[in-house]
Amino acid sequence: MDLTNLETVPGKTIVRHLGLVQGSTVRSKHVGRDFMAGLKNFVGGELKGYTDLLNESRTEAIDRMVAQARAAGGNAVVNVRFSTSNIAAGAAEVMAYGTAVEVR
Amino acid sequence: MELLFQFGLFAVLLLIGWSIGGVTERRHFRSLVEREAALRDILVFNERRPPADRDFRRAELVMGSVVIGEDYFKRFAATLRSLFGGTLRMYESLMDRGRREALVRLKEAARRQGATMVFNVRFETSSLSADTGQRGIFSAEFIAYGTALTPR
């Protein structure tokens, strides 16, 4: 599965457009992470636990998007975009969307 | 007595934030400068179209992300500064750190793929302060993503 955020897949030709596909996940931090981040907050800097958490979420969102693309008969997703939103205290939604295509 | 204790705690936290936070920030900027220099050969563009006259072997989505939080001192200083308005330098440096870190991680990801260029690079920032809102501490996630191209 080729993923790009361009309009094409360089080196390949798009033979069919299959429409918008998307994947998302909502995750919350677990208490341990939140506690550590709470301590870290006094001194600032990178909150590694959150970085990892959001990266895991993004990987999951991409996987779901890819699964949709595959179900639609595509072998690539172009024009991929990400968006993150806070939907409740302690929970974030991470979303990935793009256009499923068939390339050759 | 209790008031004294509270004030003491506040002063200690402020001092910890100022000293450790300051050291962390300076160290982070030094490390950024080093890594940026080492990754200078990876070219990043925010153009949507790669050059048509070049042939690419591989195109892959890459990204870099980081969550950065403010320290206690920054928060206090920003609250104070907000009374008068104007430039919040303590946050400017925080945003700068986050964005540069995300870009450096994007370039590192591109290098792991053996790519030499990244096209259509986008930045996105989202505040996570709704999460930690109870304590009023601000943290934000910075992401940079783009399409890494490996020449044939």
Coordinates of N, CA and C in Angstrom, one line a residue:
Chain A
M1 N 0.8 -1.2 0.0 CA 0.0 0.0 0.0 C 0.9 1.2 0.0
D2 N 0.7 2.1 -1.0 CA 1.5 3.3 -1.1 C 0.7 4.4 -0.4
L3 N 1.3 5.2 0.4 CA 0.7 6.4 1.0 C 1.5 7.6 0.7
T4 N 0.8 8.6 0.2 CA 1.5 9.9 0.0 C 0.5 11.0 0.3
N5 N 1.1 12.2 0.6 CA 0.2 13.3 0.7 C 0.3 14.2 -0.5
L6 N 0.7 13.7 -1.6 CA 0.7 14.4 -2.9 C -0.5 14.0 -3.6
E7 N -0.7 14.6 -4.8 CA -1.9 14.3 -5.6 C -1.7 13.0 -6.4
T8 N -0.4 12.6 -6.5 CA -0.1 11.4 -7.3 C 0.8 10.5 -6.4
V9 N 1.2 9.3 -7.0 CA 2.2 8.5 -6.4 C 3.4 8.6 -7.4
P10 N 4.4 9.4 -7.1 CA 5.5 9.5 -8.1 C 6.1 8.2 -8.5
G11 N 6.3 8.1 -9.8 CA 6.8 6.8 -10.3 C 5.7 5.8 -10.7
K12 N 4.5 6.1 -10.4 CA 3.4 5.2 -10.7 C 2.2 6.1 -11.4
T13 N 1.4 5.4 -12.0 CA 0.2 6.1 -12.7 C -1.1 5.6 -12.0
I14 N -1.9 6.6 -11.7 CA -3.2 6.3 -11.1 C -4.2 5.9 -12.3
V15 N -4.7 4.7 -12.1 CA -5.6 4.2 -13.1 C -7.1 4.3 -12.7
R16 N -7.4 4.4 -11.4 CA -8.7 4.5 -10.9 C -8.8 5.2 -9.6
H17 N -9.8 6.1 -9.5 CA -10.1 6.8 -8.2 C -11.2 6.1 -7.5
L18 N -11.1 5.9 -6.2 CA -12.0 5.1 -5.5 C -12.7 5.9 -4.4
G19 N -12.5 7.2 -4.3 CA -13.1 8.0 -3.3 C -12.5 8.1 -2.0
L20 N -13.1 8.9 -1.2 CA -12.5 9.2 0.1 C -12.5 8.0 1.1
V21 N -11.4 7.9 1.8 CA -11.4 6.9 2.8 C -10.9 7.5 4.1
Q22 N -11.3 7.0 5.2 CA -10.8 7.6 6.5 C -10.7 6.6 7.6
G23 N -9.9 7.0 8.6 CA -9.8 6.1 9.7 C -9.5 7.0 10.9
S24 N -10.1 6.6 12.1 CA -9.9 7.5 13.2 C -9.9 6.6 14.5
T25 N -9.3 7.1 15.5 CA -9.4 6.5 16.8 C -9.4 7.5 17.9
V26 N -10.1 7.1 19.0 CA -10.1 8.0 20.2 C -9.4 7.3 21.3
R27 N -8.4 8.0 21.9 CA -7.7 7.3 23.0 C -7.6 8.3 24.2
S28 N -7.4 7.7 25.3 CA -7.1 8.5 26.5 C -5.9 8.0 27.1
K29 N -5.3 8.8 27.8 CA -4.0 8.5 28.5 C -4.4 7.6 29.7
H30 N -3.4 6.7 30.1 CA -3.7 6.0 31.3 C -3.1 6.7 32.5
V31 N -3.6 6.4 33.7 CA -3.3 7.1 34.8 C -1.8 7.3 35.1
G32 N -1.1 6.3 34.9 CA 0.4 6.4 35.1 C 1.0 7.4 34.3
R33 N 0.6 7.4 33.0 CA 1.2 8.4 32.1 C 0.8 9.8 32.5
D34 N -0.5 9.9 32.8 CA -1.0 11.2 33.2 C -0.3 11.8 34.4
F35 N 0.0 10.9 35.4 CA 0.7 11.2 36.6 C 2.1 11.7 36.3
M36 N 2.8 10.9 35.5 CA 4.2 11.3 35.1 C 4.2 12.7 34.4
A37 N 3.2 12.8 33.5 CA 3.2 14.1 32.7 C 2.8 15.2 33.7
G38 N 2.1 14.9 34.7 CA 1.7 16.0 35.7 C 3.0 16.4 36.4
L39 N 3.9 15.5 36.8 CA 5.1 15.8 37.4 C 6.0 16.6 36.4
K40 N 6.1 16.1 35.2 CA 6.9 16.7 34.2 C 6.5 18.1 33.9
N41 N 5.2 18.4 34.1 CA 4.7 19.7 33.8 C 5.4 20.8 34.6
F42 N 5.9 20.5 35.7 CA 6.6 21.6 36.5 C 7.9 22.0 35.9
V43 N 8.5 21.1 35.2 CA 9.8 21.4 34.6 C 9.8 21.6 33.1
G44 N 8.6 21.3 32.5 CA 8.5 21.6 31.1 C 9.2 20.5 30.2
G45 N 9.3 20.8 28.9 CA 10.0 19.9 28.0 C 9.1 18.9 27.4
E46 N 9.7 17.9 26.7 CA 9.0 16.9 26.0 C 8.2 16.0 26.9
L47 N 6.9 15.8 26.7 CA 6.1 14.8 27.4 C 6.1 13.5 26.6
K48 N 7.1 12.7 26.8 CA 7.4 11.5 26.0 C 6.2 10.6 25.9
G49 N 5.5 10.4 27.1 CA 4.4 9.5 27.2 C 3.3 9.9 26.2
Y50 N 3.1 11.2 26.1 CA 2.0 11.7 25.2 C 2.4 11.6 23.7
T51 N 3.7 11.9 23.5 CA 4.2 11.8 22.1 C 4.0 10.4 21.6
D52 N 4.4 9.4 22.5 CA 4.2 8.0 22.1 C 2.7 7.6 21.9
L53 N 1.9 8.1 22.8 CA 0.5 7.8 22.8 C -0.1 8.3 21.5
L54 N 0.2 9.5 21.1 CA -0.4 10.1 19.9 C 0.1 9.5 18.7
N55 N 1.4 9.0 18.7 CA 2.0 8.3 17.6 C 1.3 7.0 17.4
E56 N 1.1 6.2 18.5 CA 0.4 5.0 18.4 C -1.0 5.2 17.8
S57 N -1.7 6.2 18.3 CA -3.1 6.5 17.8 C -3.0 6.8 16.3
R58 N -2.0 7.5 15.9 CA -1.9 7.9 14.5 C -1.7 6.7 13.6
T59 N -0.8 5.8 14.1 CA -0.6 4.5 13.4 C -1.9 3.7 13.2
E60 N -2.6 3.7 14.3 CA -3.9 3.0 14.3 C -4.9 3.6 13.3
A61 N -5.0 4.9 13.3 CA -5.9 5.7 12.4 C -5.5 5.4 10.9
I62 N -4.2 5.4 10.7 CA -3.7 5.0 9.3 C -4.0 3.6 8.9
D63 N -3.9 2.7 9.9 CA -4.2 1.3 9.6 C -5.7 1.1 9.2
R64 N -6.5 1.9 9.9 CA -8.0 1.8 9.6 C -8.3 2.4 8.3
M65 N -7.6 3.5 8.0 CA -7.8 4.1 6.7 C -7.4 3.2 5.5
V66 N -6.2 2.5 5.8 CA -5.6 1.6 4.8 C -6.6 0.4 4.6
A67 N -7.2 -0.1 5.7 CA -8.1 -1.2 5.6 C -9.3 -0.8 4.7
Q68 N -9.8 0.4 4.9 CA -10.9 0.9 4.1 C -10.5 1.0 2.6
A69 N -9.3 1.5 2.4 CA -8.9 1.6 1.0 C -8.8 0.3 0.3
R70 N -8.3 -0.7 1.1 CA -8.1 -2.1 0.6 C -9.5 -2.7 0.3
A71 N -10.4 -2.4 1.2 CA -11.8 -2.9 1.0 C -12.4 -2.4 -0.3
A72 N -12.0 -1.1 -0.6 CA -12.6 -0.5 -1.8 C -11.8 -1.0 -3.1
G73 N -10.8 -1.8 -2.9 CA -10.1 -2.3 -4.0 C -8.9 -1.4 -4.5
G74 N -8.5 -0.6 -3.5 CA -7.3 0.3 -3.9 C -6.0 -0.3 -3.4
N75 N -4.9 0.2 -4.0 CA -3.6 -0.2 -3.5 C -2.7 1.0 -3.2
A76 N -3.4 2.2 -3.1 CA -2.6 3.4 -2.6 C -3.6 4.4 -2.1
V77 N -3.2 5.3 -1.2 CA -4.0 6.4 -0.7 C -3.2 7.7 -1.0
V78 N -3.8 8.6 -1.7 CA -3.1 9.8 -2.0 C -3.7 11.0 -1.2
N79 N -3.1 12.1 -1.2 CA -3.6 13.3 -0.5 C -4.0 13.1 0.9
V80 N -3.2 12.3 1.6 CA -3.4 12.0 3.0 C -3.3 13.2 3.9
R81 N -4.3 13.4 4.8 CA -4.3 14.5 5.7 C -4.5 14.0 7.1
F82 N -4.0 14.7 8.1 CA -4.2 14.3 9.5 C -5.0 15.4 10.3
S83 N -5.8 15.0 11.2 CA -6.3 16.0 12.1 C -6.5 15.4 13.5
T84 N -6.2 16.3 14.5 CA -6.3 15.9 15.9 C -7.3 16.8 16.6
S85 N -8.2 16.2 17.4 CA -9.0 17.1 18.2 C -9.3 16.6 19.6
N86 N -9.3 17.5 20.5 CA -9.7 17.1 21.9 C -11.1 17.1 22.0
I87 N -11.7 15.9 22.3 CA -13.1 15.8 22.4 C -13.6 15.8 23.8
A88 N -12.8 15.4 24.7 CA -13.2 15.5 26.1 C -11.9 15.5 27.0
A89 N -12.0 15.9 28.2 CA -10.8 16.0 29.0 C -10.2 14.6 29.1
G90 N -8.9 14.6 28.7 CA -8.2 13.3 28.8 C -8.3 12.4 27.6
A91 N -9.1 12.8 26.6 CA -9.2 12.0 25.4 C -9.0 12.8 24.1
A92 N -8.3 12.2 23.2 CA -8.1 12.9 21.9 C -8.5 12.0 20.7
E93 N -9.0 12.6 19.7 CA -9.3 11.9 18.5 C -8.3 12.2 17.5
V94 N -7.7 11.1 16.9 CA -6.8 11.3 15.8 C -7.4 10.7 14.6
M95 N -7.3 11.5 13.5 CA -8.0 11.1 12.3 C -7.0 11.2 11.1
A96 N -7.1 10.2 10.2 CA -6.4 10.3 8.9 C -7.4 10.1 7.8
Y97 N -7.2 10.9 6.7 CA -8.1 10.7 5.6 C -7.4 11.0 4.3
G98 N -7.9 10.4 3.2 CA -7.3 10.6 1.9 C -8.1 10.0 0.8
T99 N -7.6 10.0 -0.4 CA -8.3 9.4 -1.5 C -7.7 8.1 -1.9
A100 N -8.6 7.1 -1.9 CA -8.1 5.7 -2.3 C -8.0 5.7 -3.8
V101 N -6.9 5.1 -4.3 CA -6.7 5.0 -5.7 C -6.1 3.7 -6.1
E102 N -6.2 3.3 -7.3 CA -5.5 2.1 -7.8 C -4.4 2.6 -8.7
V103 N -3.2 2.2 -8.4 CA -2.0 2.7 -9.2 C -1.4 1.5 -9.9
R104 N -0.6 1.8 -10.9 CA 0.1 0.7 -11.6 C 1.5 1.2 -11.9
Chain B
M1 N 0.5 30.3 59.1 CA 1.4 29.2 58.9 C 1.1 28.5 57.6
E2 N -0.2 28.2 57.3 CA -0.6 27.5 56.1 C -0.3 28.4 54.9
L3 N -0.5 29.7 55.1 CA -0.3 30.6 54.0 C 1.2 30.6 53.6
L4 N 2.0 30.6 54.7 CA 3.5 30.6 54.5 C 3.9 29.4 53.8
F5 N 3.3 28.2 54.1 CA 3.7 27.0 53.5 C 3.3 27.0 52.0
Q6 N 2.1 27.6 51.7 CA 1.7 27.6 50.3 C 2.6 28.5 49.5
F7 N 2.9 29.6 50.1 CA 3.8 30.6 49.4 C 5.2 29.9 49.2
G8 N 5.6 29.2 50.2 CA 6.9 28.5 50.1 C 6.9 27.5 48.9
L9 N 5.8 26.7 48.9 CA 5.7 25.7 47.8 C 5.7 26.4 46.5
F10 N 4.9 27.4 46.4 CA 4.9 28.2 45.1 C 6.2 28.7 44.7
A11 N 7.0 29.2 45.7 CA 8.3 29.7 45.3 C 9.2 28.6 44.9
V12 N 9.1 27.5 45.6 CA 10.0 26.3 45.2 C 9.7 25.8 43.8
L13 N 8.4 25.7 43.5 CA 8.0 25.3 42.2 C 8.4 26.2 41.1
L14 N 8.3 27.5 41.4 CA 8.8 28.5 40.5 C 10.3 28.4 40.2
L15 N 11.0 28.2 41.3 CA 12.4 28.1 41.2 C 12.8 26.8 40.4
I16 N 12.1 25.7 40.7 CA 12.4 24.5 39.9 C 12.1 24.7 38.4
G17 N 10.9 25.3 38.2 CA 10.5 25.5 36.8 C 11.6 26.4 36.1
W18 N 12.0 27.4 36.8 CA 12.9 28.4 36.1 C 14.3 27.7 35.9
S19 N 14.8 27.0 36.9 CA 16.1 26.4 36.7 C 16.1 25.2 35.8
I20 N 15.4 24.2 36.1 CA 15.4 23.0 35.3 C 14.8 23.2 33.9
G21 N 13.7 24.0 33.9 CA 13.1 24.3 32.7 C 14.0 25.1 31.7
G22 N 14.8 26.0 32.3 CA 15.7 26.8 31.5 C 16.8 25.9 31.0
V23 N 17.3 25.1 31.8 CA 18.4 24.2 31.4 C 17.9 23.2 30.3
T24 N 16.7 22.7 30.5 CA 16.2 21.8 29.5 C 16.0 22.5 28.1
E25 N 15.5 23.7 28.2 CA 15.3 24.5 27.0 C 16.6 24.8 26.3
R26 N 17.6 25.2 27.0 CA 18.9 25.5 26.4 C 19.5 24.2 25.8
R27 N 19.4 23.1 26.5 CA 19.9 21.9 26.0 C 19.2 21.4 24.7
H28 N 17.9 21.6 24.7 CA 17.1 21.2 23.6 C 17.5 22.0 22.4
F29 N 17.7 23.4 22.5 CA 18.1 24.2 21.4 C 19.4 23.8 20.8
R30 N 20.3 23.4 21.8 CA 21.7 23.0 21.3 C 21.6 21.7 20.5
S31 N 20.8 20.8 21.0 CA 20.6 19.5 20.3 C 19.9 19.7 18.9
L32 N 19.0 20.7 18.9 CA 18.3 21.0 17.6 C 19.3 21.5 16.6
V33 N 20.1 22.4 17.0 CA 21.1 23.0 16.1 C 22.0 21.9 15.5
E34 N 22.5 21.0 16.4 CA 23.3 19.9 15.9 C 22.7 19.0 14.9
R35 N 21.4 18.6 15.3 CA 20.7 17.6 14.4 C 20.3 18.3 13.1
E36 N 19.9 19.6 13.2 CA 19.6 20.2 12.0 C 20.7 20.3 11.0
A37 N 21.9 20.6 11.6 CA 23.1 20.6 10.8 C 23.4 19.3 10.1
A38 N 23.2 18.2 10.9 CA 23.5 16.8 10.4 C 22.5 16.4 9.3
L39 N 21.3 17.0 9.3 CA 20.2 16.6 8.4 C 20.1 17.6 7.2
R40 N 21.0 18.5 7.1 CA 20.9 19.5 6.1 C 20.7 19.0 4.7
D41 N 21.2 17.8 4.4 CA 21.1 17.3 3.0 C 19.8 16.8 2.7
I42 N 18.9 16.6 3.7 CA 17.5 16.2 3.3 C 16.7 17.5 3.0
L43 N 16.3 17.6 1.8 CA 15.6 18.8 1.4 C 14.1 18.7 1.6
V44 N 13.5 19.8 2.2 CA 12.1 19.8 2.5 C 11.4 20.9 1.7
F45 N 10.3 20.6 1.1 CA 9.5 21.6 0.3 C 8.1 21.5 0.7
N46 N 7.4 22.6 0.6 CA 6.0 22.5 0.9 C 5.2 22.7 -0.5
E47 N 5.9 22.4 -1.5 CA 5.3 22.4 -2.8 C 4.5 21.1 -3.0
R48 N 3.4 21.2 -3.7 CA 2.6 20.0 -3.9 C 3.1 19.0 -4.9
R49 N 3.8 19.6 -5.9 CA 4.2 18.7 -7.0 C 5.7 18.5 -7.0
P50 N 6.2 17.3 -7.0 CA 7.6 17.1 -7.2 C 8.1 17.4 -8.6
P51 N 9.3 17.7 -8.9 CA 9.8 18.0 -10.2 C 9.5 16.9 -11.2
A52 N 8.9 17.2 -12.3 CA 8.4 16.2 -13.3 C 9.6 15.5 -14.0
D53 N 10.7 16.2 -14.1 CA 11.8 15.7 -14.8 C 12.7 14.7 -14.0
R54 N 12.3 14.5 -12.8 CA 13.1 13.5 -12.0 C 12.3 12.2 -11.8
D55 N 13.1 11.2 -11.7 CA 12.5 9.9 -11.6 C 12.6 9.4 -10.2
F56 N 11.5 8.9 -9.5 CA 11.6 8.5 -8.1 C 11.3 7.0 -8.0
R57 N 12.1 6.3 -7.2 CA 12.0 4.9 -7.0 C 10.9 4.6 -6.0
R58 N 10.7 5.5 -5.0 CA 9.9 5.2 -3.9 C 9.3 6.5 -3.3
A59 N 8.0 6.4 -3.0 CA 7.4 7.6 -2.3 C 6.7 7.1 -1.1
E60 N 6.9 7.7 0.0 CA 6.4 7.2 1.3 C 6.0 8.3 2.2
L61 N 4.9 8.2 2.9 CA 4.4 9.2 3.8 C 5.3 9.1 5.1
V62 N 5.9 10.2 5.5 CA 6.7 10.2 6.7 C 6.2 11.3 7.6
M63 N 6.4 11.2 8.9 CA 6.0 12.2 9.8 C 6.9 12.3 11.0
G64 N 6.8 13.4 11.7 CA 7.6 13.6 12.9 C 6.6 14.3 13.9
S65 N 6.7 13.9 15.1 CA 5.8 14.6 16.1 C 6.4 14.6 17.5
V66 N 5.9 15.6 18.2 CA 6.4 15.8 19.6 C 5.3 16.5 20.4
V67 N 5.3 16.1 21.7 CA 4.4 16.9 22.6 C 5.3 17.6 23.6
I68 N 5.1 18.9 23.7 CA 5.9 19.7 24.6 C 5.0 20.5 25.5
G69 N 5.5 20.5 26.8 CA 4.7 21.2 27.8 C 5.5 22.3 28.4
E70 N 4.8 23.3 28.9 CA 5.5 24.4 29.5 C 5.9 24.1 30.9
D71 N 6.8 24.9 31.4 CA 7.2 24.7 32.8 C 6.5 25.7 33.7
Y72 N 6.6 25.5 35.0 CA 5.8 26.3 36.0 C 6.2 27.8 35.9
F73 N 7.4 28.0 35.6 CA 7.9 29.4 35.6 C 7.3 30.1 34.3
K74 N 7.3 29.4 33.2 CA 6.8 30.0 32.0 C 5.3 30.3 32.2
R75 N 4.6 29.4 32.8 CA 3.2 29.6 33.0 C 3.0 30.9 33.9
F76 N 3.7 31.0 34.9 CA 3.6 32.2 35.8 C 3.9 33.5 35.0
A77 N 5.0 33.4 34.3 CA 5.5 34.6 33.6 C 4.5 35.0 32.5
A78 N 3.9 34.0 31.9 CA 2.9 34.2 30.8 C 1.6 34.8 31.4
T79 N 1.2 34.3 32.6 CA 0.0 34.8 33.2 C 0.2 36.3 33.6
L80 N 1.4 36.6 34.0 CA 1.7 38.0 34.4 C 1.8 38.9 33.2
R81 N 2.4 38.4 32.1 CA 2.5 39.1 30.9 C 1.2 39.4 30.2
S82 N 0.3 38.4 30.4 CA -1.1 38.6 29.8 C -1.9 39.7 30.4
L83 N -1.5 40.2 31.5 CA -2.2 41.3 32.1 C -2.0 42.5 31.3
F84 N -0.8 42.6 30.7 CA -0.5 43.8 29.9 C -0.6 43.5 28.4
G85 N -0.6 42.2 28.0 CA -0.7 41.9 26.6 C 0.7 42.0 26.0
G86 N 0.7 41.8 24.7 CA 2.0 41.9 24.0 C 2.6 40.5 23.7
T87 N 3.8 40.5 23.3 CA 4.5 39.3 22.9 C 4.8 38.4 24.1
L88 N 4.4 37.1 23.9 CA 4.7 36.2 25.0 C 6.0 35.4 24.5
R89 N 7.1 35.9 24.9 CA 8.3 35.3 24.4 C 8.5 33.8 24.9
M90 N 8.1 33.6 26.2 CA 8.2 32.3 26.7 C 7.5 31.2 26.0
Y91 N 6.4 31.6 25.3 CA 5.6 30.7 24.5 C 6.2 30.6 23.1
E92 N 6.7 31.7 22.6 CA 7.4 31.7 21.3 C 8.5 30.7 21.2
S93 N 9.3 30.6 22.3 CA 10.4 29.7 22.2 C 9.9 28.3 22.3
L94 N 8.8 28.1 23.1 CA 8.2 26.7 23.2 C 7.7 26.2 21.9
M95 N 7.0 27.1 21.2 CA 6.4 26.7 19.9 C 7.5 26.5 18.9
D96 N 8.6 27.3 18.9 CA 9.7 27.1 18.1 C 10.4 25.8 18.3
R97 N 10.6 25.4 19.5 CA 11.2 24.1 19.9 C 10.4 23.0 19.3
G98 N 9.1 23.1 19.6 CA 8.2 22.0 19.1 C 8.2 21.8 17.6
R99 N 8.1 22.9 16.9 CA 8.0 22.8 15.5 C 9.3 22.3 14.9
R100 N 10.4 22.8 15.4 CA 11.7 22.4 14.9 C 12.0 20.9 15.2
E101 N 11.6 20.5 16.4 CA 11.8 19.1 16.8 C 11.0 18.2 15.8
A102 N 9.7 18.6 15.5 CA 8.9 17.8 14.6 C 9.5 17.7 13.3
L103 N 10.1 18.8 12.8 CA 10.7 18.8 11.5 C 11.9 17.9 11.5
V104 N 12.7 18.0 12.5 CA 13.9 17.2 12.6 C 13.5 15.7 12.6
R105 N 12.5 15.3 13.3 CA 12.1 13.9 13.4 C 11.5 13.5 12.0
L106 N 10.9 14.4 11.3 CA 10.4 14.1 10.0 C 11.6 13.8 9.1
K107 N 12.6 14.6 9.2 CA 13.8 14.4 8.4 C 14.5 13.1 8.7
E108 N 14.5 12.8 10.0 CA 15.2 11.5 10.5 C 14.4 10.3 9.9
A109 N 13.1 10.4 9.9 CA 12.3 9.4 9.3 C 12.5 9.2 7.8
A110 N 12.7 10.4 7.1 CA 13.0 10.4 5.7 C 14.4 9.7 5.4
R111 N 15.3 10.0 6.3 CA 16.7 9.4 6.1 C 16.6 7.9 6.3
R112 N 15.8 7.4 7.3 CA 15.7 6.0 7.5 C 15.2 5.3 6.2
Q113 N 14.4 6.0 5.4 CA 13.9 5.4 4.2 C 14.9 5.5 3.1
G114 N 15.9 6.3 3.3 CA 16.9 6.5 2.2 C 16.5 7.6 1.3
A115 N 15.5 8.4 1.7 CA 15.0 9.5 0.9 C 15.9 10.7 0.9
T116 N 15.8 11.5 -0.1 CA 16.7 12.8 -0.1 C 15.8 14.0 -0.1
M117 N 14.5 13.9 -0.4 CA 13.6 15.0 -0.4 C 12.3 14.7 0.2
V118 N 11.7 15.7 0.8 CA 10.3 15.5 1.3 C 9.5 16.6 0.7
F119 N 8.4 16.2 0.1 CA 7.5 17.2 -0.6 C 6.2 17.3 0.2
N120 N 5.5 18.5 -0.1 CA 4.2 18.8 0.5 C 4.3 18.7 2.0
V121 N 5.3 19.3 2.6 CA 5.4 19.2 4.1 C 4.3 20.1 4.7
R122 N 3.6 19.6 5.6 CA 2.5 20.3 6.4 C 2.8 20.3 7.9
F123 N 2.5 21.4 8.5 CA 2.6 21.4 10.0 C 1.3 21.4 10.6
E124 N 1.1 20.8 11.7 CA -0.1 20.9 12.4 C 0.2 21.0 13.9
T125 N -0.5 21.9 14.6 CA -0.4 22.1 16.0 C -1.7 21.9 16.7
S126 N -1.7 21.1 17.7 CA -3.0 21.1 18.5 C -2.7 21.1 20.0
S127 N -3.5 21.9 20.6 CA -3.3 22.1 22.0 C -3.9 20.9 22.8
L128 N -3.1 20.5 23.8 CA -3.6 19.4 24.6 C -4.1 19.9 26.0
S129 N -4.2 21.2 26.0 CA -4.4 21.8 27.3 C -5.8 21.5 27.9
A130 N -6.7 21.1 27.0 CA -8.0 20.7 27.4 C -7.9 19.5 28.4
D131 N -6.8 18.7 28.1 CA -6.5 17.5 28.9 C -6.1 17.9 30.3
T132 N -5.2 18.8 30.3 CA -4.5 19.1 31.6 C -5.1 20.4 32.1
G133 N -6.3 20.8 31.6 CA -6.9 22.1 31.9 C -7.1 22.4 33.4
Q134 N -7.3 21.3 34.1 CA -7.6 21.5 35.5 C -6.4 22.3 36.2
R135 N -5.2 21.9 35.8 CA -4.1 22.6 36.4 C -3.6 23.8 35.6
G136 N -4.3 24.0 34.5 CA -3.9 25.2 33.7 C -2.6 25.1 33.0
I137 N -2.0 23.9 33.0 CA -0.7 23.8 32.3 C -0.9 23.5 30.9
F138 N -0.1 24.2 30.1 CA -0.3 24.2 28.6 C 0.7 23.2 28.0
S139 N 0.1 22.3 27.2 CA 1.0 21.5 26.4 C 0.4 21.4 25.0
A140 N 1.3 21.2 24.0 CA 0.8 21.1 22.6 C 1.5 20.0 21.8
E141 N 0.8 19.5 20.9 CA 1.4 18.5 20.0 C 1.8 19.2 18.7
F142 N 3.0 18.9 18.2 CA 3.4 19.5 16.9 C 3.6 18.3 16.0
I143 N 3.0 18.3 14.8 CA 3.4 17.3 13.9 C 3.8 17.9 12.5
A144 N 4.7 17.3 11.9 CA 5.1 17.6 10.5 C 5.0 16.4 9.7
Y145 N 4.3 16.5 8.5 CA 4.3 15.3 7.7 C 4.4 15.7 6.2
G146 N 4.9 14.7 5.4 CA 5.1 15.0 4.0 C 5.4 13.7 3.3
T147 N 5.7 13.8 2.0 CA 5.9 12.6 1.2 C 7.4 12.5 0.9
A148 N 8.1 11.5 1.5 CA 9.5 11.3 1.2 C 9.8 10.6 -0.1
L149 N 10.7 11.2 -0.9 CA 10.9 10.7 -2.2 C 12.4 10.1 -2.3
T150 N 12.5 8.9 -2.7 CA 13.8 8.3 -2.9 C 14.1 8.3 -4.4
P151 N 15.3 8.9 -4.8 CA 15.6 9.0 -6.2 C 16.0 7.6 -6.7
R152 N 15.8 7.4 -8.0 CA 16.2 6.1 -8.6 C 17.7 6.0 -8.7

